Amino acid sequence: MQRLAIEPRPDYASKLEDIGLSFHALDNYWNENVCYRFTAAEVDELEAATETLHKMCLQAVQYVIDHNRFADLGIPPAFWQPIAASFARRDFHLYGRFDFAYDGSAPPKLLEYNADTPTSLLEAAVAQWYWLEEKLPQADQFNSLHEKLVARWKQFGPGIDTIHFASLAENEEDWVCATYLMDTAAQAGFEVKHIYVEDIGWSDDRSTFVDLDEQPIAALFKLYPWEFMLREEFGAHVAEASTRFIEPLWKAVLSCKGLLPILWEMYPGHPNLLPAYFQPGKLSSYAKKPLYSREGANIELVENGHTIAHDGGPYGAEGHIYQALCQLKSHDGRYPVVGCWVVHDSAAGMGIREDGQPITTNLSNFVPHYFDKE
C-alpha cells in the first residue's frame, strides 16, 4: 500500500459534476492529486476480511437477540421484539461499509461498521472508476459496487413496483447518495421516487407511511438512522407499518458502536478486531466512542491516559464504548481509513478517506485507488 502523487485530469471537476458529485470541491473533498496503490494480495486480504466480518456481524445480531443484549446497545425496549422478528424473517438488506485501519503490513483492523446509512457511495462506485479508466486503464480497482447493487435490487420483492428514497432536506451529501441508489434501483426495473424525510407522513387508516400525494410508501430506502427514527414520533409506527424498510429494522443492532465490544466478546483475539469493551477497564490507550457517533463526532483518542485527539459534537449522552487504540499510519502526513463495502453478503469494493489528523470526519478527503493486475 503506497500513497502516490499523480497528475489530476485537466477537466476532472466538470466530469465529477456530470456524474452528480456536486460537492466535490467542498473543502477539497475529492482529491485526485494523489492516489493509493495496492497489491493484488492486499486487495485479496481486504476482501476476505470484509466477508468474514460480515458473517460475524450476522452472528452478532442473533447473539444480541438470544442473550437479550439490546439495552447495552441503547435500543428502546419497544423495539426488541420487532427487531428479533425482522431478523427471523431475514428482511432484505442492501449494503454496508466496514472502516479499517490498514497499511499492508498487518491484518486489517475494524474501526467501525457503517451498516445502516453509509455514504461516500457514488465516489467509491462511479467517480473513482471513471478516474481509473482515464488515468490508469492498464490497472484494476477493487470495485464491483455498481453491478452488485443493481443485481441485489433485482432480488427485492415480490409485489413491489415503486421504491421511495428518503434523505434529509438541506443535506447535499445524503441527497447525492440517495439519488445514486435511486439510479441503481431504476436500472433493476423499479419505479423510484425521492422524498425528504421531513415530508413522510403516516396514515392510521392504512397503517402505512405515505408521501406528499398521500400515496402509500410500500418500500422505503431511508438515509436516516434507525437510532433517530426509533426515538421520534413516527418511530412508534415502525412495527405496525406495512412499509418495507431498507435498511431493515434488524440493522439497528449493527449500526451501534456497541457492536464492537459484542464482537470482541464473541470472537476474542480475532485478527481483524481490536479489543473493545463497554468500560475502559485496564485499557490505558483507547478510542472512546459514543454508541451512536457519526462522522468522527465526540470521539476521543487516549494514549497512556492522556488525550491526544478529540472531536466535538452532539453525541455521548447515550453511553460510550472503549476500543483499544489503533494509531493510523501516516502517509505523507495524512491518515487514511480504508472503507470496504459489502453488498448483500458479498464484498464489493473500497474507498479511501484521509485526513491530516487521526480522526476521520465528514471533511476528510476522498482519494481514489488502484491495484496492479497480476
mmCIF file of C-alpha atoms in Angstrom:
data_model
loop_
_atom_site.group_PDB
_atom_site.id
_atom_site.type_symbol
_atom_site.label_atom_id
_atom_site.label_comp_id
_atom_site.label_asym_id
_atom_site.label_seq_id
_atom_site.Cartn_x
_atom_site.Cartn_y
_atom_site.Cartn_z
ATOM 1 C CA MET A 1 0.000 0.000 0.000
ATOM 2 C CA GLN A 2 1.515 3.288 -1.145
ATOM 3 C CA ARG A 3 0.340 6.878 -1.408
ATOM 4 C CA LEU A 4 1.494 8.282 -4.737
ATOM 5 C CA ALA A 5 1.406 11.716 -6.343
ATOM 6 C CA ILE A 6 -0.341 11.761 -9.711
ATOM 7 C CA GLU A 7 -1.340 14.424 -12.214
ATOM 8 C CA PRO A 8 -5.075 15.169 -11.982
ATOM 9 C CA ARG A 9 -7.265 15.120 -15.073
ATOM 10 C CA PRO A 10 -7.430 18.649 -16.545
ATOM 11 C CA ASP A 11 -11.237 18.622 -16.641
ATOM 12 C CA TYR A 12 -11.932 16.430 -13.620
ATOM 13 C CA ALA A 13 -14.245 18.966 -11.955
ATOM 14 C CA SER A 14 -16.749 19.019 -14.811
ATOM 15 C CA LYS A 15 -16.599 15.237 -15.094
ATOM 16 C CA LEU A 16 -17.405 14.833 -11.408
ATOM 17 C CA GLU A 17 -20.306 17.230 -11.738
ATOM 18 C CA ASP A 18 -21.564 15.328 -14.788
ATOM 19 C CA ILE A 19 -21.996 12.176 -12.691
ATOM 20 C CA GLY A 20 -23.680 14.079 -9.840
ATOM 21 C CA LEU A 21 -20.815 14.562 -7.380
ATOM 22 C CA SER A 22 -21.814 18.169 -6.829
ATOM 23 C CA PHE A 23 -19.902 18.754 -3.578
ATOM 24 C CA HIS A 24 -16.500 17.549 -4.804
ATOM 25 C CA ALA A 25 -14.835 20.945 -4.263
ATOM 26 C CA LEU A 26 -16.140 21.497 -0.732
ATOM 27 C CA ASP A 27 -13.034 21.618 1.477
ATOM 28 C CA ASN A 28 -11.210 19.898 -1.413
ATOM 29 C CA TYR A 29 -13.246 16.782 -0.633
ATOM 30 C CA TRP A 30 -12.284 14.912 -3.808
ATOM 31 C CA ASN A 31 -8.511 14.744 -4.185
ATOM 32 C CA GLU A 32 -7.010 13.185 -7.315
ATOM 33 C CA ASN A 33 -3.644 14.866 -6.949
ATOM 34 C CA VAL A 34 -2.733 11.640 -5.156
ATOM 35 C CA CYS A 35 -3.905 8.046 -5.184
ATOM 36 C CA TYR A 36 -3.332 4.851 -3.234
ATOM 37 C CA ARG A 37 -1.701 1.870 -4.865
ATOM 38 C CA PHE A 38 -2.292 -1.661 -3.560
ATOM 39 C CA THR A 39 -1.023 -5.084 -4.490
ATOM 40 C CA ALA A 40 -3.455 -7.757 -5.607
ATOM 41 C CA ALA A 41 -2.599 -9.705 -2.443
ATOM 42 C CA GLU A 42 -3.546 -6.724 -0.264
ATOM 43 C CA VAL A 43 -6.880 -6.407 -2.062
ATOM 44 C CA ASP A 44 -7.494 -10.124 -1.528
ATOM 45 C CA GLU A 45 -6.765 -9.661 2.175
ATOM 46 C CA LEU A 46 -9.200 -6.738 2.474
ATOM 47 C CA GLU A 47 -11.879 -8.598 0.532
ATOM 48 C CA ALA A 48 -11.550 -11.681 2.739
ATOM 49 C CA ALA A 49 -11.662 -9.596 5.931
ATOM 50 C CA THR A 50 -14.806 -7.825 4.723
ATOM 51 C CA GLU A 51 -16.695 -11.024 4.027
ATOM 52 C CA THR A 52 -15.503 -12.653 7.244
ATOM 53 C CA LEU A 53 -16.585 -9.709 9.357
ATOM 54 C CA HIS A 54 -19.932 -9.510 7.590
ATOM 55 C CA LYS A 55 -20.645 -13.122 8.559
ATOM 56 C CA MET A 56 -19.520 -12.401 12.116
ATOM 57 C CA CYS A 57 -21.847 -9.408 12.277
ATOM 58 C CA LEU A 58 -24.825 -11.506 11.215
ATOM 59 C CA GLN A 59 -23.938 -13.905 14.005
ATOM 60 C CA ALA A 60 -23.719 -10.936 16.363
ATOM 61 C CA VAL A 61 -27.305 -9.907 15.592
ATOM 62 C CA GLN A 62 -28.502 -13.364 16.582
ATOM 63 C CA TYR A 63 -26.274 -13.245 19.679
ATOM 64 C CA VAL A 64 -27.814 -9.935 20.796
ATOM 65 C CA ILE A 65 -31.285 -11.406 20.302
ATOM 66 C CA ASP A 66 -30.524 -14.698 22.052
ATOM 67 C CA HIS A 67 -28.799 -13.045 25.026
ATOM 68 C CA ASN A 68 -31.131 -10.038 25.237
ATOM 69 C CA ARG A 69 -28.311 -7.513 24.914
ATOM 70 C CA PHE A 70 -30.442 -4.748 23.372
ATOM 71 C CA ALA A 71 -30.094 -2.490 26.419
ATOM 72 C CA ASP A 72 -26.299 -2.495 26.046
ATOM 73 C CA LEU A 73 -26.834 -1.026 22.586
ATOM 74 C CA GLY A 74 -29.214 1.678 23.763
ATOM 75 C CA ILE A 75 -32.158 0.263 21.795
ATOM 76 C CA PRO A 76 -35.592 1.150 23.278
ATOM 77 C CA PRO A 77 -37.416 -1.895 24.741
ATOM 78 C CA ALA A 78 -40.455 -1.417 22.494
ATOM 79 C CA PHE A 79 -38.328 -2.472 19.519
ATOM 80 C CA TRP A 80 -36.600 -5.543 20.907
ATOM 81 C CA GLN A 81 -39.234 -8.000 19.678
ATOM 82 C CA PRO A 82 -39.777 -6.272 16.304
ATOM 83 C CA ILE A 83 -36.005 -6.374 15.677
ATOM 84 C CA ALA A 84 -35.940 -10.088 16.522
ATOM 85 C CA ALA A 85 -38.876 -10.673 14.167
ATOM 86 C CA SER A 86 -37.222 -8.653 11.404
ATOM 87 C CA PHE A 87 -34.083 -10.764 11.652
ATOM 88 C CA ALA A 88 -36.025 -14.021 11.843
ATOM 89 C CA ARG A 89 -37.697 -13.053 8.561
ATOM 90 C CA ARG A 90 -34.284 -12.109 7.159
ATOM 91 C CA ASP A 91 -35.735 -8.821 5.931
ATOM 92 C CA PHE A 92 -33.968 -7.591 2.787
ATOM 93 C CA HIS A 93 -30.685 -5.797 3.374
ATOM 94 C CA LEU A 94 -28.720 -3.898 0.768
ATOM 95 C CA TYR A 95 -25.282 -2.607 1.740
ATOM 96 C CA GLY A 96 -22.819 -1.518 4.405
ATOM 97 C CA ARG A 97 -19.247 -0.300 4.839
ATOM 98 C CA PHE A 98 -16.520 -1.593 7.135
ATOM 99 C CA ASP A 99 -13.918 1.021 8.055
ATOM 100 C CA PHE A 100 -10.464 -0.442 8.568
ATOM 101 C CA ALA A 101 -7.094 0.688 9.834
ATOM 102 C CA TYR A 102 -4.749 -0.870 7.281
ATOM 103 C CA ASP A 103 -1.313 -0.254 5.808
ATOM 104 C CA GLY A 104 -0.480 -3.613 4.239
ATOM 105 C CA SER A 105 1.920 -4.699 6.980
ATOM 106 C CA ALA A 106 -0.648 -6.250 9.360
ATOM 107 C CA PRO A 107 -4.209 -7.605 9.106
ATOM 108 C CA PRO A 108 -6.968 -5.007 8.621
ATOM 109 C CA LYS A 109 -8.360 -3.860 11.972
ATOM 110 C CA LEU A 110 -12.034 -2.953 12.186
ATOM 111 C CA LEU A 111 -12.582 0.583 13.449
ATOM 112 C CA GLU A 112 -16.351 0.586 12.955
ATOM 113 C CA TYR A 113 -19.142 -0.774 10.782
ATOM 114 C CA ASN A 114 -21.442 1.651 8.963
ATOM 115 C CA ALA A 115 -24.295 -0.796 8.473
ATOM 116 C CA ASP A 116 -27.329 1.466 8.253
ATOM 117 C CA THR A 117 -26.673 4.737 6.397
ATOM 118 C CA PRO A 118 -23.187 4.697 4.823
ATOM 119 C CA THR A 119 -22.451 7.453 2.321
ATOM 120 C CA SER A 120 -19.445 8.191 0.014
ATOM 121 C CA LEU A 121 -21.012 5.599 -2.284
ATOM 122 C CA LEU A 122 -21.082 7.498 -5.588
ATOM 123 C CA GLU A 123 -17.428 8.366 -5.062
ATOM 124 C CA ALA A 124 -16.461 4.736 -4.495
ATOM 125 C CA ALA A 125 -18.706 3.130 -7.111
ATOM 126 C CA VAL A 126 -18.537 5.560 -10.032
ATOM 127 C CA ALA A 127 -16.221 8.567 -9.596
ATOM 128 C CA GLN A 128 -13.047 6.651 -8.842
ATOM 129 C CA TRP A 129 -13.850 4.053 -11.547
ATOM 130 C CA TYR A 130 -14.012 6.739 -14.231
ATOM 131 C CA TRP A 131 -10.764 8.166 -12.849
ATOM 132 C CA LEU A 132 -9.141 4.744 -13.206
ATOM 133 C CA GLU A 133 -10.367 4.269 -16.785
ATOM 134 C CA GLU A 134 -8.896 7.624 -17.821
ATOM 135 C CA LYS A 135 -5.682 7.699 -15.806
ATOM 136 C CA LEU A 136 -4.635 4.071 -15.369
ATOM 137 C CA PRO A 137 -6.548 1.893 -17.833
ATOM 138 C CA GLN A 138 -3.922 -0.831 -17.551
ATOM 139 C CA ALA A 139 -4.574 -1.174 -13.799
ATOM 140 C CA ASP A 140 -7.506 -2.585 -11.815
ATOM 141 C CA GLN A 141 -9.614 -1.440 -8.884
ATOM 142 C CA PHE A 142 -11.394 -3.203 -6.022
ATOM 143 C CA ASN A 143 -14.799 -2.101 -7.247
ATOM 144 C CA SER A 144 -17.832 -4.105 -8.328
ATOM 145 C CA LEU A 145 -20.255 -1.883 -6.442
ATOM 146 C CA HIS A 146 -22.497 -0.707 -9.242
ATOM 147 C CA GLU A 147 -23.215 -4.077 -10.816
ATOM 148 C CA LYS A 148 -23.721 -5.727 -7.423
ATOM 149 C CA LEU A 149 -26.152 -3.017 -6.295
ATOM 150 C CA VAL A 150 -28.235 -3.426 -9.449
ATOM 151 C CA ALA A 151 -28.175 -7.210 -9.082
ATOM 152 C CA ARG A 152 -29.199 -7.010 -5.421
ATOM 153 C CA TRP A 153 -32.158 -4.718 -6.166
ATOM 154 C CA LYS A 154 -33.411 -7.334 -8.615
ATOM 155 C CA GLN A 155 -33.824 -9.677 -5.651
ATOM 156 C CA PHE A 156 -36.154 -7.249 -3.849
ATOM 157 C CA GLY A 157 -39.854 -8.042 -3.850
ATOM 158 C CA PRO A 158 -42.176 -9.601 -4.787
ATOM 159 C CA GLY A 159 -45.151 -7.303 -5.144
ATOM 160 C CA ILE A 160 -43.172 -4.046 -5.035
ATOM 161 C CA ASP A 161 -43.183 -1.802 -8.090
ATOM 162 C CA THR A 162 -42.123 1.543 -6.575
ATOM 163 C CA ILE A 163 -39.392 2.335 -4.056
ATOM 164 C CA HIS A 164 -39.247 5.696 -2.293
ATOM 165 C CA PHE A 165 -35.809 7.054 -1.393
ATOM 166 C CA ALA A 166 -35.610 9.407 1.570
ATOM 167 C CA SER A 167 -32.900 11.808 2.636
ATOM 168 C CA LEU A 168 -32.821 14.887 4.832
ATOM 169 C CA ALA A 169 -33.553 18.255 3.268
ATOM 170 C CA GLU A 170 -30.550 20.607 3.167
ATOM 171 C CA ASN A 171 -28.088 17.694 3.201
ATOM 172 C CA GLU A 172 -26.392 17.601 -0.185
ATOM 173 C CA GLU A 173 -24.180 14.590 0.512
ATOM 174 C CA ASP A 174 -27.152 12.446 1.545
ATOM 175 C CA TRP A 175 -29.152 13.611 -1.467
ATOM 176 C CA VAL A 176 -26.310 12.625 -3.818
ATOM 177 C CA CYS A 177 -26.055 9.176 -2.223
ATOM 178 C CA ALA A 178 -29.825 8.634 -2.283
ATOM 179 C CA THR A 179 -30.196 9.684 -5.903
ATOM 180 C CA TYR A 180 -27.339 7.408 -6.956
ATOM 181 C CA LEU A 181 -29.046 4.480 -5.242
ATOM 182 C CA MET A 182 -32.275 5.501 -6.968
ATOM 183 C CA ASP A 183 -30.467 5.102 -10.265
ATOM 184 C CA THR A 184 -29.278 1.602 -9.382
ATOM 185 C CA ALA A 185 -32.822 0.584 -8.406
ATOM 186 C CA ALA A 186 -34.220 2.089 -11.608
ATOM 187 C CA GLN A 187 -31.695 0.061 -13.593
ATOM 188 C CA ALA A 188 -33.052 -3.008 -11.797
ATOM 189 C CA GLY A 189 -36.539 -2.212 -13.111
ATOM 190 C CA PHE A 190 -38.220 -0.320 -10.272
ATOM 191 C CA GLU A 191 -40.119 2.922 -10.352
ATOM 192 C CA VAL A 192 -38.317 5.289 -7.977
ATOM 193 C CA LYS A 193 -39.352 8.449 -6.155
ATOM 194 C CA HIS A 194 -37.370 10.784 -3.939
ATOM 195 C CA ILE A 195 -38.895 12.205 -0.787
ATOM 196 C CA TYR A 196 -37.399 14.231 2.018
ATOM 197 C CA VAL A 197 -37.544 12.568 5.425
ATOM 198 C CA GLU A 198 -39.366 15.610 6.758
ATOM 199 C CA ASP A 199 -42.182 15.085 4.223
ATOM 200 C CA ILE A 200 -43.028 11.491 5.109
ATOM 201 C CA GLY A 201 -46.467 11.130 6.673
ATOM 202 C CA TRP A 202 -48.453 8.381 8.388
ATOM 203 C CA SER A 203 -51.911 7.008 7.563
ATOM 204 C CA ASP A 204 -53.733 5.484 10.531
ATOM 205 C CA ASP A 205 -56.413 4.064 8.251
ATOM 206 C CA ARG A 206 -53.937 2.162 6.078
ATOM 207 C CA SER A 207 -51.211 1.524 8.663
ATOM 208 C CA THR A 208 -48.577 2.755 6.273
ATOM 209 C CA PHE A 209 -46.265 5.653 5.753
ATOM 210 C CA VAL A 210 -47.362 7.959 2.921
ATOM 211 C CA ASP A 211 -45.787 10.503 0.599
ATOM 212 C CA LEU A 212 -46.868 14.084 -0.147
ATOM 213 C CA ASP A 213 -49.534 12.780 -2.548
ATOM 214 C CA GLU A 214 -50.955 10.596 0.236
ATOM 215 C CA GLN A 215 -49.795 7.569 -1.721
ATOM 216 C CA PRO A 216 -48.675 4.621 0.380
ATOM 217 C CA ILE A 217 -44.937 4.036 0.668
ATOM 218 C CA ALA A 218 -44.656 0.310 0.052
ATOM 219 C CA ALA A 219 -40.864 0.304 0.236
ATOM 220 C CA LEU A 220 -38.639 2.991 1.717
ATOM 221 C CA PHE A 221 -34.900 3.327 1.409
ATOM 222 C CA LYS A 222 -34.151 5.756 4.228
ATOM 223 C CA LEU A 223 -30.846 7.545 4.508
ATOM 224 C CA TYR A 224 -31.851 8.311 8.072
ATOM 225 C CA PRO A 225 -30.501 6.322 11.014
ATOM 226 C CA TRP A 226 -32.625 3.913 12.989
ATOM 227 C CA GLU A 227 -31.372 5.344 16.280
ATOM 228 C CA PHE A 228 -33.022 8.662 15.381
ATOM 229 C CA MET A 229 -36.201 7.194 13.943
ATOM 230 C CA LEU A 230 -36.919 4.882 16.874
ATOM 231 C CA ARG A 231 -36.919 7.827 19.261
ATOM 232 C CA GLU A 232 -39.228 10.052 17.231
ATOM 233 C CA GLU A 233 -42.991 10.242 16.928
ATOM 234 C CA PHE A 234 -43.173 8.192 13.745
ATOM 235 C CA GLY A 235 -40.933 5.533 15.247
ATOM 236 C CA ALA A 236 -43.903 4.206 17.190
ATOM 237 C CA HIS A 237 -45.464 3.155 13.870
ATOM 238 C CA VAL A 238 -42.490 1.197 12.552
ATOM 239 C CA ALA A 239 -43.515 -2.188 13.920
ATOM 240 C CA GLU A 240 -47.100 -1.983 12.643
ATOM 241 C CA ALA A 241 -46.325 -0.377 9.284
ATOM 242 C CA SER A 242 -46.807 -2.313 6.068
ATOM 243 C CA THR A 243 -43.890 -0.291 4.671
ATOM 244 C CA ARG A 244 -40.762 -2.319 3.984
ATOM 245 C CA PHE A 245 -37.609 -0.530 5.094
ATOM 246 C CA ILE A 246 -34.161 -0.571 3.545
ATOM 247 C CA GLU A 247 -32.047 -0.947 5.569
ATOM 248 C CA PRO A 248 -34.235 -3.294 7.674
ATOM 249 C CA LEU A 249 -35.011 -2.877 11.352
ATOM 250 C CA TRP A 250 -32.516 -5.550 12.390
ATOM 251 C CA LYS A 251 -29.702 -3.317 11.108
ATOM 252 C CA ALA A 252 -30.330 -1.169 14.229
ATOM 253 C CA VAL A 253 -28.179 -3.721 16.066
ATOM 254 C CA LEU A 254 -25.262 -3.309 13.660
ATOM 255 C CA SER A 255 -25.418 0.486 13.343
ATOM 256 C CA CYS A 256 -24.448 0.933 17.001
ATOM 257 C CA LYS A 257 -20.816 1.051 18.096
ATOM 258 C CA GLY A 258 -21.857 -1.251 20.909
ATOM 259 C CA LEU A 259 -21.433 -3.888 18.223
ATOM 260 C CA LEU A 260 -17.647 -3.619 18.687
ATOM 261 C CA PRO A 261 -17.495 -4.977 22.273
ATOM 262 C CA ILE A 262 -20.134 -7.562 21.357
ATOM 263 C CA LEU A 263 -17.910 -8.826 18.549
ATOM 264 C CA TRP A 264 -14.871 -8.909 20.837
ATOM 265 C CA GLU A 265 -16.889 -10.820 23.423
ATOM 266 C CA MET A 266 -17.870 -13.365 20.768
ATOM 267 C CA TYR A 267 -14.534 -13.554 18.941
ATOM 268 C CA PRO A 268 -11.766 -12.586 21.408
ATOM 269 C CA GLY A 269 -8.368 -12.318 19.765
ATOM 270 C CA HIS A 270 -9.708 -12.301 16.210
ATOM 271 C CA PRO A 271 -7.032 -10.813 13.936
ATOM 272 C CA ASN A 272 -9.410 -8.293 12.334
ATOM 273 C CA LEU A 273 -10.785 -6.986 15.634
ATOM 274 C CA LEU A 274 -9.469 -4.584 18.239
ATOM 275 C CA PRO A 275 -10.211 -5.256 21.913
ATOM 276 C CA ALA A 276 -13.382 -3.339 22.799
ATOM 277 C CA TYR A 277 -15.431 -3.010 25.965
ATOM 278 C CA PHE A 278 -18.331 -1.124 27.471
ATOM 279 C CA GLN A 279 -15.979 0.121 30.223
ATOM 280 C CA PRO A 280 -12.292 1.047 29.840
ATOM 281 C CA GLY A 281 -11.168 -1.462 32.443
ATOM 282 C CA LYS A 282 -7.407 -1.871 32.233
ATOM 283 C CA LEU A 283 -7.087 -0.081 28.902
ATOM 284 C CA SER A 284 -4.822 2.956 29.193
ATOM 285 C CA SER A 285 -4.735 3.668 25.451
ATOM 286 C CA TYR A 286 -8.086 3.629 23.709
ATOM 287 C CA ALA A 287 -10.620 5.329 21.484
ATOM 288 C CA LYS A 288 -13.658 6.427 23.469
ATOM 289 C CA LYS A 289 -16.630 6.389 21.102
ATOM 290 C CA PRO A 290 -20.283 7.276 21.728
ATOM 291 C CA LEU A 291 -22.684 4.458 20.905
ATOM 292 C CA TYR A 292 -24.198 6.493 18.080
ATOM 293 C CA SER A 293 -21.482 8.884 16.979
ATOM 294 C CA ARG A 294 -21.301 9.787 13.295
ATOM 295 C CA GLU A 295 -18.517 11.215 11.136
ATOM 296 C CA GLY A 296 -16.000 11.198 13.968
ATOM 297 C CA ALA A 297 -18.102 13.340 16.305
ATOM 298 C CA ASN A 298 -17.301 13.177 20.039
ATOM 299 C CA ILE A 299 -14.571 10.583 19.588
ATOM 300 C CA GLU A 300 -11.653 10.888 22.000
ATOM 301 C CA LEU A 301 -8.285 9.209 21.497
ATOM 302 C CA VAL A 302 -6.383 8.469 24.700
ATOM 303 C CA GLU A 303 -2.783 7.262 24.844
ATOM 304 C CA ASN A 304 -1.296 6.173 28.165
ATOM 305 C CA GLY A 305 -4.034 8.018 29.995
ATOM 306 C CA HIS A 306 -3.628 11.295 28.096
ATOM 307 C CA THR A 307 -5.990 12.638 25.459
ATOM 308 C CA ILE A 308 -4.166 13.034 22.144
ATOM 309 C CA ALA A 309 -7.135 13.901 19.907
ATOM 310 C CA HIS A 310 -10.762 14.837 20.396
ATOM 311 C CA ASP A 311 -13.586 15.887 18.121
ATOM 312 C CA GLY A 312 -16.677 17.708 19.352
ATOM 313 C CA GLY A 313 -20.310 17.082 18.533
ATOM 314 C CA PRO A 314 -23.773 16.281 19.886
ATOM 315 C CA TYR A 315 -23.284 12.639 20.921
ATOM 316 C CA GLY A 316 -22.334 10.847 24.119
ATOM 317 C CA ALA A 317 -25.366 11.046 26.410
ATOM 318 C CA GLU A 318 -26.373 7.598 25.144
ATOM 319 C CA GLY A 319 -23.186 5.999 26.531
ATOM 320 C CA HIS A 320 -19.762 5.024 25.195
ATOM 321 C CA ILE A 321 -17.597 2.095 24.229
ATOM 322 C CA TYR A 322 -13.833 1.827 24.638
ATOM 323 C CA GLN A 323 -11.780 0.356 21.803
ATOM 324 C CA ALA A 324 -8.063 -0.348 22.083
ATOM 325 C CA LEU A 325 -6.174 2.471 20.420
ATOM 326 C CA CYS A 326 -5.033 1.720 16.895
ATOM 327 C CA GLN A 327 -2.906 4.526 15.551
ATOM 328 C CA LEU A 328 -3.409 5.041 11.843
ATOM 329 C CA LYS A 329 -0.178 5.005 9.879
ATOM 330 C CA SER A 330 0.740 8.390 8.474
ATOM 331 C CA HIS A 331 1.280 8.616 4.704
ATOM 332 C CA ASP A 332 2.903 11.968 3.902
ATOM 333 C CA GLY A 333 1.241 13.449 6.966
ATOM 334 C CA ARG A 334 -2.182 12.058 6.047
ATOM 335 C CA TYR A 335 -4.082 9.332 7.902
ATOM 336 C CA PRO A 336 -6.103 7.005 5.640
ATOM 337 C CA VAL A 337 -9.080 4.873 6.597
ATOM 338 C CA VAL A 338 -9.936 2.081 4.166
ATOM 339 C CA GLY A 339 -13.686 1.705 3.785
ATOM 340 C CA CYS A 340 -14.629 -1.709 2.384
ATOM 341 C CA TRP A 341 -18.122 -2.141 1.011
ATOM 342 C CA VAL A 342 -20.405 -5.134 1.253
ATOM 343 C CA VAL A 343 -23.497 -5.544 -0.945
ATOM 344 C CA HIS A 344 -25.899 -8.177 0.366
ATOM 345 C CA ASP A 345 -23.418 -10.792 1.612
ATOM 346 C CA SER A 346 -20.552 -10.082 -0.780
ATOM 347 C CA ALA A 347 -17.538 -7.765 -0.609
ATOM 348 C CA ALA A 348 -17.970 -5.195 -3.365
ATOM 349 C CA GLY A 349 -15.200 -2.607 -3.297
ATOM 350 C CA MET A 350 -13.454 0.060 -1.278
ATOM 351 C CA GLY A 351 -12.968 3.776 -0.908
ATOM 352 C CA ILE A 352 -10.300 5.659 0.995
ATOM 353 C CA ARG A 353 -10.836 8.728 3.172
ATOM 354 C CA GLU A 354 -7.842 10.540 4.601
ATOM 355 C CA ASP A 355 -7.282 13.420 6.973
ATOM 356 C CA GLY A 356 -4.451 15.451 8.422
ATOM 357 C CA GLN A 357 -5.447 14.331 11.921
ATOM 358 C CA PRO A 358 -6.132 10.794 13.171
ATOM 359 C CA ILE A 359 -9.932 11.129 13.488
ATOM 360 C CA THR A 360 -11.801 10.775 10.194
ATOM 361 C CA THR A 361 -14.604 13.335 9.877
ATOM 362 C CA ASN A 362 -17.129 14.497 7.295
ATOM 363 C CA LEU A 363 -14.460 16.909 5.992
ATOM 364 C CA SER A 364 -11.911 14.163 5.288
ATOM 365 C CA ASN A 365 -10.796 13.828 1.664
ATOM 366 C CA PHE A 366 -11.756 11.012 -0.676
ATOM 367 C CA VAL A 367 -8.770 9.652 -2.621
ATOM 368 C CA PRO A 368 -9.024 7.116 -5.485
ATOM 369 C CA HIS A 369 -7.134 3.847 -5.530
ATOM 370 C CA TYR A 370 -5.904 1.139 -7.874
ATOM 371 C CA PHE A 371 -4.012 -2.119 -7.799
ATOM 372 C CA ASP A 372 -1.680 -3.750 -10.288
ATOM 373 C CA LYS A 373 -3.030 -6.689 -12.230
ATOM 374 C CA GLU A 374 -1.030 -9.842 -11.747
#
